Tab-separated table of C-alpha atoms in Angstrom:
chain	number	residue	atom	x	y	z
A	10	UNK	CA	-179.991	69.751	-61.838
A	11	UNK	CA	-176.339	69.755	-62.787
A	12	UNK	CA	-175.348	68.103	-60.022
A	13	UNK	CA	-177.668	65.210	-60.223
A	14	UNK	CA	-176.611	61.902	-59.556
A	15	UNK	CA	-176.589	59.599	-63.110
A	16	UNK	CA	-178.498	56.585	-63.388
A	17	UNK	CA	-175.904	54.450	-62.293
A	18	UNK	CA	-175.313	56.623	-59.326
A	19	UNK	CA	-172.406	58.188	-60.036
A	20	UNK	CA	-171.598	62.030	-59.306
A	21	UNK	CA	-168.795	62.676	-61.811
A	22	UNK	CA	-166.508	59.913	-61.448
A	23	UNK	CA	-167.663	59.260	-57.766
A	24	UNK	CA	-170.036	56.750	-56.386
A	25	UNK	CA	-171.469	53.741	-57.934
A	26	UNK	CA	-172.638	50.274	-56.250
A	27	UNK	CA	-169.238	48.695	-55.285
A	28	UNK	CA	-170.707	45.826	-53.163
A	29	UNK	CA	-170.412	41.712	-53.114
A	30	UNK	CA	-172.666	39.772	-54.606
A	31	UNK	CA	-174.609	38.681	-51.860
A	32	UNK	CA	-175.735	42.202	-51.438
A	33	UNK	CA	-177.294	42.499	-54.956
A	34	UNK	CA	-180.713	41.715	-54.382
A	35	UNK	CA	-180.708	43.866	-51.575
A	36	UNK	CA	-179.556	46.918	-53.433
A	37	UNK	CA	-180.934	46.006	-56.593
A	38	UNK	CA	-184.339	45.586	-54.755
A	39	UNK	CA	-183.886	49.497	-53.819
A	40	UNK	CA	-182.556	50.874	-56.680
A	41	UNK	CA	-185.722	49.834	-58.558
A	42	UNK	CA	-188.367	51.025	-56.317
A	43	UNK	CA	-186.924	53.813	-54.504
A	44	UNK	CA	-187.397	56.433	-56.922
A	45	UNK	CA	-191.693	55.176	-57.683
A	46	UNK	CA	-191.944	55.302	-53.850
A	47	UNK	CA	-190.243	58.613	-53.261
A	48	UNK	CA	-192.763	60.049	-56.076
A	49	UNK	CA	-195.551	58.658	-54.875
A	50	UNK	CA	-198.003	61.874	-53.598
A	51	UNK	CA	-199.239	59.765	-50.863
A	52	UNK	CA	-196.027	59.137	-49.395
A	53	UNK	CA	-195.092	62.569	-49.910
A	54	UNK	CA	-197.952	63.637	-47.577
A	55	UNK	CA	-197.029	61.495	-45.185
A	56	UNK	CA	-193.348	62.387	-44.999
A	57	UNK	CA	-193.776	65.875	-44.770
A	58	UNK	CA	-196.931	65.393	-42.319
A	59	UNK	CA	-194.296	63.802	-40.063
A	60	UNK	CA	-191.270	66.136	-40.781
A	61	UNK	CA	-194.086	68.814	-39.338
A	62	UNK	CA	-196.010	67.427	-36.357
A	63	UNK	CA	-193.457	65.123	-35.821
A	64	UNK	CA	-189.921	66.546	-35.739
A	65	UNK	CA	-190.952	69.897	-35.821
A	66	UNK	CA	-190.178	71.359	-38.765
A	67	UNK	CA	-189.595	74.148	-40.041
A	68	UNK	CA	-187.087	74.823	-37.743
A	69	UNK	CA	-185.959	78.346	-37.059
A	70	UNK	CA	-183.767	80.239	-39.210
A	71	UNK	CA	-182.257	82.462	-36.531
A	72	UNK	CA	-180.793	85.639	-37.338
A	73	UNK	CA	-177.321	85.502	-34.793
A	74	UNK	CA	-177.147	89.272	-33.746
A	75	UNK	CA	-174.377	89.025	-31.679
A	76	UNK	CA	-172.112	86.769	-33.322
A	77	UNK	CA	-173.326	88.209	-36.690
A	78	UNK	CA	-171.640	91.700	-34.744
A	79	UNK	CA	-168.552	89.768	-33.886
A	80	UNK	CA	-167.914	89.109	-37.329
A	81	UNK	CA	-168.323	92.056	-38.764
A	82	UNK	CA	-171.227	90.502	-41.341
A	83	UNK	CA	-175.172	89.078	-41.291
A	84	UNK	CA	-174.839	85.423	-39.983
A	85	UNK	CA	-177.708	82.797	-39.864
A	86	UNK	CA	-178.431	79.935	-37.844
A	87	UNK	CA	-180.183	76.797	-39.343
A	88	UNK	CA	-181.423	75.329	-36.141
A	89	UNK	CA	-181.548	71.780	-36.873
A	90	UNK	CA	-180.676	71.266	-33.349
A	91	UNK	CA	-184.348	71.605	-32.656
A	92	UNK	CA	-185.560	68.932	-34.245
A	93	UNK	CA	-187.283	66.425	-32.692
A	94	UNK	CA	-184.359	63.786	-31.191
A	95	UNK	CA	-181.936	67.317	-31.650
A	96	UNK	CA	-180.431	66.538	-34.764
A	97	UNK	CA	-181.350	67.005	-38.739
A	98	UNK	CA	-181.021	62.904	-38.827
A	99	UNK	CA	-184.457	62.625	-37.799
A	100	UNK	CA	-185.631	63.686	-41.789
A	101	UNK	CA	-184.345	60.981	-43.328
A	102	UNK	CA	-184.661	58.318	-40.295
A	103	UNK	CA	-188.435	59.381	-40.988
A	104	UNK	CA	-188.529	58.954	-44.668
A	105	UNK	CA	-186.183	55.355	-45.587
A	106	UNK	CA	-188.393	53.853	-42.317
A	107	UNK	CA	-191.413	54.688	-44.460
A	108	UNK	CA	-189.958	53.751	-47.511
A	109	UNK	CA	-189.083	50.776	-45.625
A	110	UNK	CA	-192.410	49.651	-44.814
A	111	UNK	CA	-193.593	50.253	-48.572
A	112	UNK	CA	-190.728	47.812	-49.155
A	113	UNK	CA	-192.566	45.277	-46.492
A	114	UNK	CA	-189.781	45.115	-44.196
A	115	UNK	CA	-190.299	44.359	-40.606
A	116	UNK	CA	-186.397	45.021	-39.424
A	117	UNK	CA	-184.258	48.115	-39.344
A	118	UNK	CA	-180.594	48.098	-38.582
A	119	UNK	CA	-178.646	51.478	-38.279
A	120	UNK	CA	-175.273	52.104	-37.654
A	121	UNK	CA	-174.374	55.210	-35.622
A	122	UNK	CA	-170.970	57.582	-34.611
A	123	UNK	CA	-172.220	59.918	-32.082
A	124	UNK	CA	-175.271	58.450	-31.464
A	125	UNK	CA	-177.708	61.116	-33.330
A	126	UNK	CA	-178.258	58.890	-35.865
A	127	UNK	CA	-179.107	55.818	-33.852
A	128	UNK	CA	-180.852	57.876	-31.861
A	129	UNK	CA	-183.486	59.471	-34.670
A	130	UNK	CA	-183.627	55.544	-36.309
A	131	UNK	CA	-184.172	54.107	-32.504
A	132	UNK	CA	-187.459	56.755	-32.337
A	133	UNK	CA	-189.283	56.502	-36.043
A	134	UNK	CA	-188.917	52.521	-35.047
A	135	UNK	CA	-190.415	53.018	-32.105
A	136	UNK	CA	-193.275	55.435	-33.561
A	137	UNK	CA	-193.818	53.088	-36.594
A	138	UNK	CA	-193.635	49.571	-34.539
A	139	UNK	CA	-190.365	48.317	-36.054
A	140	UNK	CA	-187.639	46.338	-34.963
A	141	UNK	CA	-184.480	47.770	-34.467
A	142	UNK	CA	-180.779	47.124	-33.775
A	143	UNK	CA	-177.765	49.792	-33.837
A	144	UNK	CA	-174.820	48.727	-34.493
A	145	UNK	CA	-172.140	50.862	-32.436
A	146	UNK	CA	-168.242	51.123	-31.982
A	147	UNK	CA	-167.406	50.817	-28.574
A	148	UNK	CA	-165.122	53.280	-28.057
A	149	UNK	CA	-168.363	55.760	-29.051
A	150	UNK	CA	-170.514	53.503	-26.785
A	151	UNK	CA	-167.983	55.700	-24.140
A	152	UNK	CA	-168.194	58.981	-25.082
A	153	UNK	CA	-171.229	58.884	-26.284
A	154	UNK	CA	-173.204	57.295	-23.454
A	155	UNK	CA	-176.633	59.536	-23.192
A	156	UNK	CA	-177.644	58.609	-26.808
A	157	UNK	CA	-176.548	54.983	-25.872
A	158	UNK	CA	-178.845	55.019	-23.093
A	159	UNK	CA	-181.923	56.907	-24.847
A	160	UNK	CA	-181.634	54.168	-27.758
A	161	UNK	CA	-182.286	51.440	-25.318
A	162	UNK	CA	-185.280	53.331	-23.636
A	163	UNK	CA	-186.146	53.801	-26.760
A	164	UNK	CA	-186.479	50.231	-27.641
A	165	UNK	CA	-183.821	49.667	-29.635
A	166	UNK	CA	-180.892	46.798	-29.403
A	167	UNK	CA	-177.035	48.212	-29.373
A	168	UNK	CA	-174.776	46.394	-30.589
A	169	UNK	CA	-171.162	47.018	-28.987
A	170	UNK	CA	-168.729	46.897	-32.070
A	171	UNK	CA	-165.471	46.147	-30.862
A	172	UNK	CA	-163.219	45.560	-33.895
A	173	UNK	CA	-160.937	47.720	-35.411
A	174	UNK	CA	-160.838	51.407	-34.108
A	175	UNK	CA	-164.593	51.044	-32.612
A	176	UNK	CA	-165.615	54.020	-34.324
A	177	UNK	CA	-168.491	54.385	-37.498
A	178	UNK	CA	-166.302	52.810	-39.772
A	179	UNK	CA	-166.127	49.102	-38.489
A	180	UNK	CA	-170.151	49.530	-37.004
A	181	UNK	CA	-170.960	50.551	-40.684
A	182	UNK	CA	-169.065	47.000	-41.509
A	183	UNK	CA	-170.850	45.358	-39.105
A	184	UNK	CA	-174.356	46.573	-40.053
A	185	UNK	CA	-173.765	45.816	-43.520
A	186	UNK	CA	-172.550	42.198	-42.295
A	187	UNK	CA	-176.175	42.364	-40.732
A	188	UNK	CA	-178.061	43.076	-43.964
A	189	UNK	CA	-176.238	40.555	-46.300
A	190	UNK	CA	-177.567	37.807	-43.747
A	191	UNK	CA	-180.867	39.018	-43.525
A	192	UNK	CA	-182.136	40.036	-47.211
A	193	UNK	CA	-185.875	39.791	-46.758
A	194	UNK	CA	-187.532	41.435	-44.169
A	195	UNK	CA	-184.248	43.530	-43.012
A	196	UNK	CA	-183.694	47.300	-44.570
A	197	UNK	CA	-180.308	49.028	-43.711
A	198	UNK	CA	-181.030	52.694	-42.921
A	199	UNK	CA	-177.766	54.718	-43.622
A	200	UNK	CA	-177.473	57.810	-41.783
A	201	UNK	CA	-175.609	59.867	-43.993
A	202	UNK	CA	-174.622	59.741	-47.886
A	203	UNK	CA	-172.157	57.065	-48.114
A	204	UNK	CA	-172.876	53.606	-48.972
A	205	UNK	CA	-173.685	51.821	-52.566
A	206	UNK	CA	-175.939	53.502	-54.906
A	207	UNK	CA	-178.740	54.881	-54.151
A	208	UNK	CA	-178.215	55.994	-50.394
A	209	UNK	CA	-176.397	58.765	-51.426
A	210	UNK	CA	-179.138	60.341	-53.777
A	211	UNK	CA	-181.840	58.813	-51.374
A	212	UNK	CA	-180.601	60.108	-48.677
A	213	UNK	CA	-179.532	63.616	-49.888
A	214	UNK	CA	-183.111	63.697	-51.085
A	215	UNK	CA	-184.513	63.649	-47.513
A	216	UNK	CA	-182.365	65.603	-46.152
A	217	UNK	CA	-183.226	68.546	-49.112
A	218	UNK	CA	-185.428	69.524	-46.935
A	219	UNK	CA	-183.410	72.030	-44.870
A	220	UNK	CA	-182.141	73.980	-47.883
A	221	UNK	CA	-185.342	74.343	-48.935
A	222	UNK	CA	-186.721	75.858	-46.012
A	223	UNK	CA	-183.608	78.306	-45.965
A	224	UNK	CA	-184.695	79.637	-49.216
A	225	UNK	CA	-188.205	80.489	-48.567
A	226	UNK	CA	-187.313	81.709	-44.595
A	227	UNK	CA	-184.806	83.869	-46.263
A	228	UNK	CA	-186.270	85.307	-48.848
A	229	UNK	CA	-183.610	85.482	-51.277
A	230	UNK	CA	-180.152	84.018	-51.929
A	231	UNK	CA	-177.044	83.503	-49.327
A	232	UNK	CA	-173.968	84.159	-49.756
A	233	UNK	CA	-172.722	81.376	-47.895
A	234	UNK	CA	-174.103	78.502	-46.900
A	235	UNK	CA	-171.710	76.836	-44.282
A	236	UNK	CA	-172.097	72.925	-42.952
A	237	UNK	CA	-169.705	70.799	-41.019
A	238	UNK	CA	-168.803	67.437	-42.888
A	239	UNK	CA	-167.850	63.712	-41.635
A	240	UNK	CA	-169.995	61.556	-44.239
A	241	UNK	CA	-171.464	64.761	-45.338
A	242	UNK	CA	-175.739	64.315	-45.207
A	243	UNK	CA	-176.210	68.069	-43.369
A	244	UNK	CA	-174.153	69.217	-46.099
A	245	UNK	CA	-176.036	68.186	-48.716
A	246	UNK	CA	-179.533	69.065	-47.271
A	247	UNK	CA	-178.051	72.583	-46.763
A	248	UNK	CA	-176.382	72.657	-50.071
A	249	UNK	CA	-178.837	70.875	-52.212
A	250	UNK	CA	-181.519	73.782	-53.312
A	251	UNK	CA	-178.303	75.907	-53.923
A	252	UNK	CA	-176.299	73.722	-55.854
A	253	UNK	CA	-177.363	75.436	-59.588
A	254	UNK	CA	-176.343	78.982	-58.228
A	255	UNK	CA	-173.289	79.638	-58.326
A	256	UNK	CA	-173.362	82.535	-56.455
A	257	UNK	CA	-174.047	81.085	-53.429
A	258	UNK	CA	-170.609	79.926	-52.414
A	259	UNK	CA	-170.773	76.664	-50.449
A	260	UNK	CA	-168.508	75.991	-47.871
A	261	UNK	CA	-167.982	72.454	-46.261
A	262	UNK	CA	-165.619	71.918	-43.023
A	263	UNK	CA	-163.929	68.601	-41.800
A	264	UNK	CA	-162.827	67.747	-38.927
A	265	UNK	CA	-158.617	68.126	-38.552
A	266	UNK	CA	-158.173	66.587	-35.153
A	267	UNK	CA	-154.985	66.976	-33.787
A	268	UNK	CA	-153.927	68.643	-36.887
A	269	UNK	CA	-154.280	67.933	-40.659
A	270	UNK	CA	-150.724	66.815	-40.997
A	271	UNK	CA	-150.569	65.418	-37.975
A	272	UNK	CA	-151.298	61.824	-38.123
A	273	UNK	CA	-154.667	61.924	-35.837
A	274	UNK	CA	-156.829	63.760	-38.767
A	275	UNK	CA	-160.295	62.876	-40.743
A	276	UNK	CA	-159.547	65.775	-43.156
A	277	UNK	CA	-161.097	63.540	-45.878
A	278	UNK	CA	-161.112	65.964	-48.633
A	279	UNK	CA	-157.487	67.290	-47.813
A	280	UNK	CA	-155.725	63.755	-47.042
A	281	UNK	CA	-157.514	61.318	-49.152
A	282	UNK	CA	-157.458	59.733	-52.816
A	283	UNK	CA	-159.823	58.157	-54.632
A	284	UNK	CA	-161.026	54.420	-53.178
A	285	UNK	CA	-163.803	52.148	-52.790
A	286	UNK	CA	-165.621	52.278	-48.861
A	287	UNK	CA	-168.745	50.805	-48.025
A	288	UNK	CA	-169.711	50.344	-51.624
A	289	UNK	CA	-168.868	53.842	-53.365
A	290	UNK	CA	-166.319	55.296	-54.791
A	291	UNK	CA	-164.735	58.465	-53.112
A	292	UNK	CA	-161.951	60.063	-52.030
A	293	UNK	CA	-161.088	57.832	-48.628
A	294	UNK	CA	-158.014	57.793	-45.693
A	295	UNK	CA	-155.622	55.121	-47.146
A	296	UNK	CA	-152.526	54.001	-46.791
A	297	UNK	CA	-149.573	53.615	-49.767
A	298	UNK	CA	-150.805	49.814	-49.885
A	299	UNK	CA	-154.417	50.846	-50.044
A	300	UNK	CA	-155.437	50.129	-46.600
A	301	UNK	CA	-157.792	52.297	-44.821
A	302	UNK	CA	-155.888	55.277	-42.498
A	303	UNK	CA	-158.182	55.333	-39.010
A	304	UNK	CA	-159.040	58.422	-38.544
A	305	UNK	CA	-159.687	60.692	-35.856
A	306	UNK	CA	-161.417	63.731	-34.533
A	307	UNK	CA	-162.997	64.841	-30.649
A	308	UNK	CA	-166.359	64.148	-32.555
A	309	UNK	CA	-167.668	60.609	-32.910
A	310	UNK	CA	-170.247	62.393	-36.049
A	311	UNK	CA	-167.013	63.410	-38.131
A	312	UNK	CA	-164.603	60.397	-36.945
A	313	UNK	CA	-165.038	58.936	-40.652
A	314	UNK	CA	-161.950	57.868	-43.358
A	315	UNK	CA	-164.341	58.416	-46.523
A	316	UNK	CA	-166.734	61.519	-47.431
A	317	UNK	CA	-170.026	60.966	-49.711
A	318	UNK	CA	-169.663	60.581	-53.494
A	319	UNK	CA	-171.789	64.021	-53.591
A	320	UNK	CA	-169.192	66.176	-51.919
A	321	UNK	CA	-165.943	64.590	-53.447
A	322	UNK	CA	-167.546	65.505	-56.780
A	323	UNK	CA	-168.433	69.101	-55.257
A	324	UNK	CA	-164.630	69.512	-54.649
A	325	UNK	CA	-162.846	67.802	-57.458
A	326	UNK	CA	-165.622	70.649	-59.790
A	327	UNK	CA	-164.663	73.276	-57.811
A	328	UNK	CA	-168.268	73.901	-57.051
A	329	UNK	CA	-167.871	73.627	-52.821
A	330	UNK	CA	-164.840	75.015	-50.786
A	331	UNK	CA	-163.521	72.399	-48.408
A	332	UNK	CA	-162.255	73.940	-45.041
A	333	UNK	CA	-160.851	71.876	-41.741
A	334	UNK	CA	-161.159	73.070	-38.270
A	335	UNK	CA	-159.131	71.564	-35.434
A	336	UNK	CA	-160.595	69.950	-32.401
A	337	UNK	CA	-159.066	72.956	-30.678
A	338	UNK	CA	-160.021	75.660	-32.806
A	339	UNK	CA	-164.095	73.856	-32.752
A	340	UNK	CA	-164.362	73.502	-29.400
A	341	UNK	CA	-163.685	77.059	-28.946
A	342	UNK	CA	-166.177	77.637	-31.290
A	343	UNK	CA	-168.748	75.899	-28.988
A	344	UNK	CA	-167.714	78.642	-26.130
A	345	UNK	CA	-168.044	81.573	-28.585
A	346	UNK	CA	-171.503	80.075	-29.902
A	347	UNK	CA	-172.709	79.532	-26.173
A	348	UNK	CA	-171.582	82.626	-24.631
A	349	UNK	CA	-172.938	85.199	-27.374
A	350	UNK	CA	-175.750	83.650	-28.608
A	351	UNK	CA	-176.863	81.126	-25.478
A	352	UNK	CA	-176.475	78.235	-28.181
A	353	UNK	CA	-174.452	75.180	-27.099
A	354	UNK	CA	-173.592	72.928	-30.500
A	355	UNK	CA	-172.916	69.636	-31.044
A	356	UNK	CA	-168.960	69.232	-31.499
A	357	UNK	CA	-170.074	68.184	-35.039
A	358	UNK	CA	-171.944	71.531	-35.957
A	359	UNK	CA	-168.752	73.306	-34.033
A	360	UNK	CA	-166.542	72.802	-36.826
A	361	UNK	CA	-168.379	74.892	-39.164
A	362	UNK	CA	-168.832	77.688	-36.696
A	363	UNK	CA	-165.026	77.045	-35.860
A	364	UNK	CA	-164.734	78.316	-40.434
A	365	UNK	CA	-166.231	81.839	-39.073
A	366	UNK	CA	-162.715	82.812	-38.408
A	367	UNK	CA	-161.277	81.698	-41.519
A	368	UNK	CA	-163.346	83.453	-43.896
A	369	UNK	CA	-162.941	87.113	-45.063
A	370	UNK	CA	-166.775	87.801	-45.247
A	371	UNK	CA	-168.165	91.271	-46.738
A	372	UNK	CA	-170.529	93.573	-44.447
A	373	UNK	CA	-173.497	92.951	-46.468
A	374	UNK	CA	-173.205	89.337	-46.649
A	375	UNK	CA	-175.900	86.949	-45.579
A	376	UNK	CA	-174.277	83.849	-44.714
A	377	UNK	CA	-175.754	80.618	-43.755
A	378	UNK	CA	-174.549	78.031	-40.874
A	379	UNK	CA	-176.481	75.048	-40.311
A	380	UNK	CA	-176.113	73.943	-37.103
A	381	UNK	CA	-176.747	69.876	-37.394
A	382	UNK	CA	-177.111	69.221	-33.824
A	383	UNK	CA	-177.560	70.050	-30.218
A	384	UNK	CA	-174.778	69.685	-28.202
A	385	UNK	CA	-175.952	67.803	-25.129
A	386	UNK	CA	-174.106	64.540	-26.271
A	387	UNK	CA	-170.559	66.292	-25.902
A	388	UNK	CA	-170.997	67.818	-22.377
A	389	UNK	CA	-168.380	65.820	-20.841
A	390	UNK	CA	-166.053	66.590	-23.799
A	391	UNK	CA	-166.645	70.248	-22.936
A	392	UNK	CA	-166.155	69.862	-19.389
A	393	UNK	CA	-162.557	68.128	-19.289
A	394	UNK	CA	-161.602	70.249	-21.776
A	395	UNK	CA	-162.462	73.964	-20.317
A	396	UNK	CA	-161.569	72.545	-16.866
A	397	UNK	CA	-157.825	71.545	-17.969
């Protein structure tokens, strides 16, 4: 595959393993066995016994009639919302805790934005019998209270993070605090592909999955394949079985916020540079001096300064179009989604059916939206803002 991470985990001149030294053994630990593991036929079965009478997979590839009408061109749903825990985290939660207990480790700590991720780590814990703490910012401890609650029930300990903005970036810092002081019996599962080498690839890998299934429940090629993009791990499941055909035009949206120029942004792609976060190199949020920008967005899942190695390298080749939708412009995205098709998204998966309108599509087109998750969480975020 062309774009194929390189055995020092870099895609192009992104990624790498940018980390202290107390988090070598660690890392070094799973850059030598991850690969034997994931290749293993036994852990194959497995994995993909538990994608299937687990989270339920495959999941639909719905055929949006209406909204296909509305457009003026053929659209698809990838309804990743129906996974088990209503999110696509669930597929790799599922494999790296199995890979974990290959690895003999006893512990799991997660970090989590809006909650999915905690949420799919808090269950394959619970399923598999392992410990687990999620480390969370506060200020998405608030708005994202139901997965809050169902990680508890669920088991799990959350950790309020209450430093910096409270958002993914300073629980990622925390969790990776976590792992440096427990290197034996602790594995760090990362929820999307960001982080030293080999998350990225590893994690990319699990989440494959989904364009996989597109292919064969479409029977052919897309024109577009659409995914929203914080960190970017939907993305690259949806992108990853198209990335060697060019003709399939990939199409990645962040989240603008207020506005991509307007101070309160997570436009990664458009506002970024090239920098070191969480152990990779990518384009990342920073000020003149190098400090990290905070970032912002309505949704927790996209509220991230950095973007994975994979898709930095996707833009900077020209081989993925980057697009940004406004919290505005996704949340009426949400209401068109709902009222034509009776589909209510997460305010993550929003954003890329918020890139409908900004995309001059053909008649015969078949193009491809992957809807990363169900949008229970943001209920409250939809009520103040259709009732103001």
């Amino acid at each position: 595959m062309k774009f194929k991470v390189s055995n020092q985990g870099f895609y192009g001149t992104f990624g790498g393993a940018y980390i202290p030294e107390l988090l070598f053994h660690n890392v070094n630990e799973l850059q030598r066995r991850y690969r034997s593991i994931l290749r293993d036929k036994s852990f194959q079965r497995e994995f993909h016994q538990l994608l299937k009478s687990y989270a339920g997979r495959p999941t639909p590839l719905f055929y949006a009639a209406r909204l296909s009408d509305y457009f003026h061109t053929h659209i698809y749903l990838k309804r990743e919302d129906l996974c088990h825990t209503g999110a696509h985290k669930i597929n790799n939660a599922i494999g790296q805790a199995l890979l974990a207990k290959r690895m003999g480790k006893s512990r799991i700590i997660a970090e989590t934005g809006a909650g999915q991720h905690g949420v799919a780590t808090a269950t394959v814990c619970a399923l598999l019998g392992l410990q687990c703490v999620v480390y969370m910012g506060k200020k998405d401890m608030e708005r994202q209270q139901p997965n809050v609650l169902r990680m508890q029930m669920l088991g799990a300990t959350v950790i309020a993070v209450d430093k910096g903005s409270m958002t993914l970036k300073d629980a990622t810092n925390e969790a990776i605090r976590d792992w440096i002081n427990h290197p034996d019996d602790t594995h760090y599962i990362i929820g999307s592909i960001v982080g030293p080498h080999p998350y990225p690839d590893m994690v990319a890998r699990f989440q494959s999955v989904i364009s996989r299934e597109i292919r064969r429940q479409l029977q052919g090629l897309p024109r577009y394949v659409i995914a929203c993009v914080g960190g970017g791990s939907n993305a690259a499941g949806a992108f990853w079985h198209f990335l060697d055909k060019p003709e399939v035009r990939l199409i990645g949206v962040e989240a603008a916020g207020k506005g991509v120029r307007s101070g309160q942004s997570a436009a990664t792609i458009r506002l970024g540079r090239p920098g070191v976060i969480h152990g990779s190199k990518t384009l990342l949020m920073q000020t003149r001096d190098g400090q990290i920008r905070e970032p912002y967005s309505v949704s927790a899942g996209l509220d991230y300064p950095g973007i994975g190695p994979l898709m930095a390298h996707l833009h900077v080749s020209g081989r993925a179009t980057f697009l940004s939708a406004t919290d505005k412009e996704a949340l009426n995205a949400a209401a068109l989604l709902a009222r034509l098709e009776g589909v209510i998204p997460a305010l993550e998966s929003a954003h890329a059916i918020a890139a409908l309108k900004k995309i001059q599509f053909r008649k015969m087109d078949k193009v491809v939206v992957c809807l990363s998750g169900r949008g229970d969480k943001d209920l409250e975020t939809y009520r103040k803002y259709f009732s103001s």
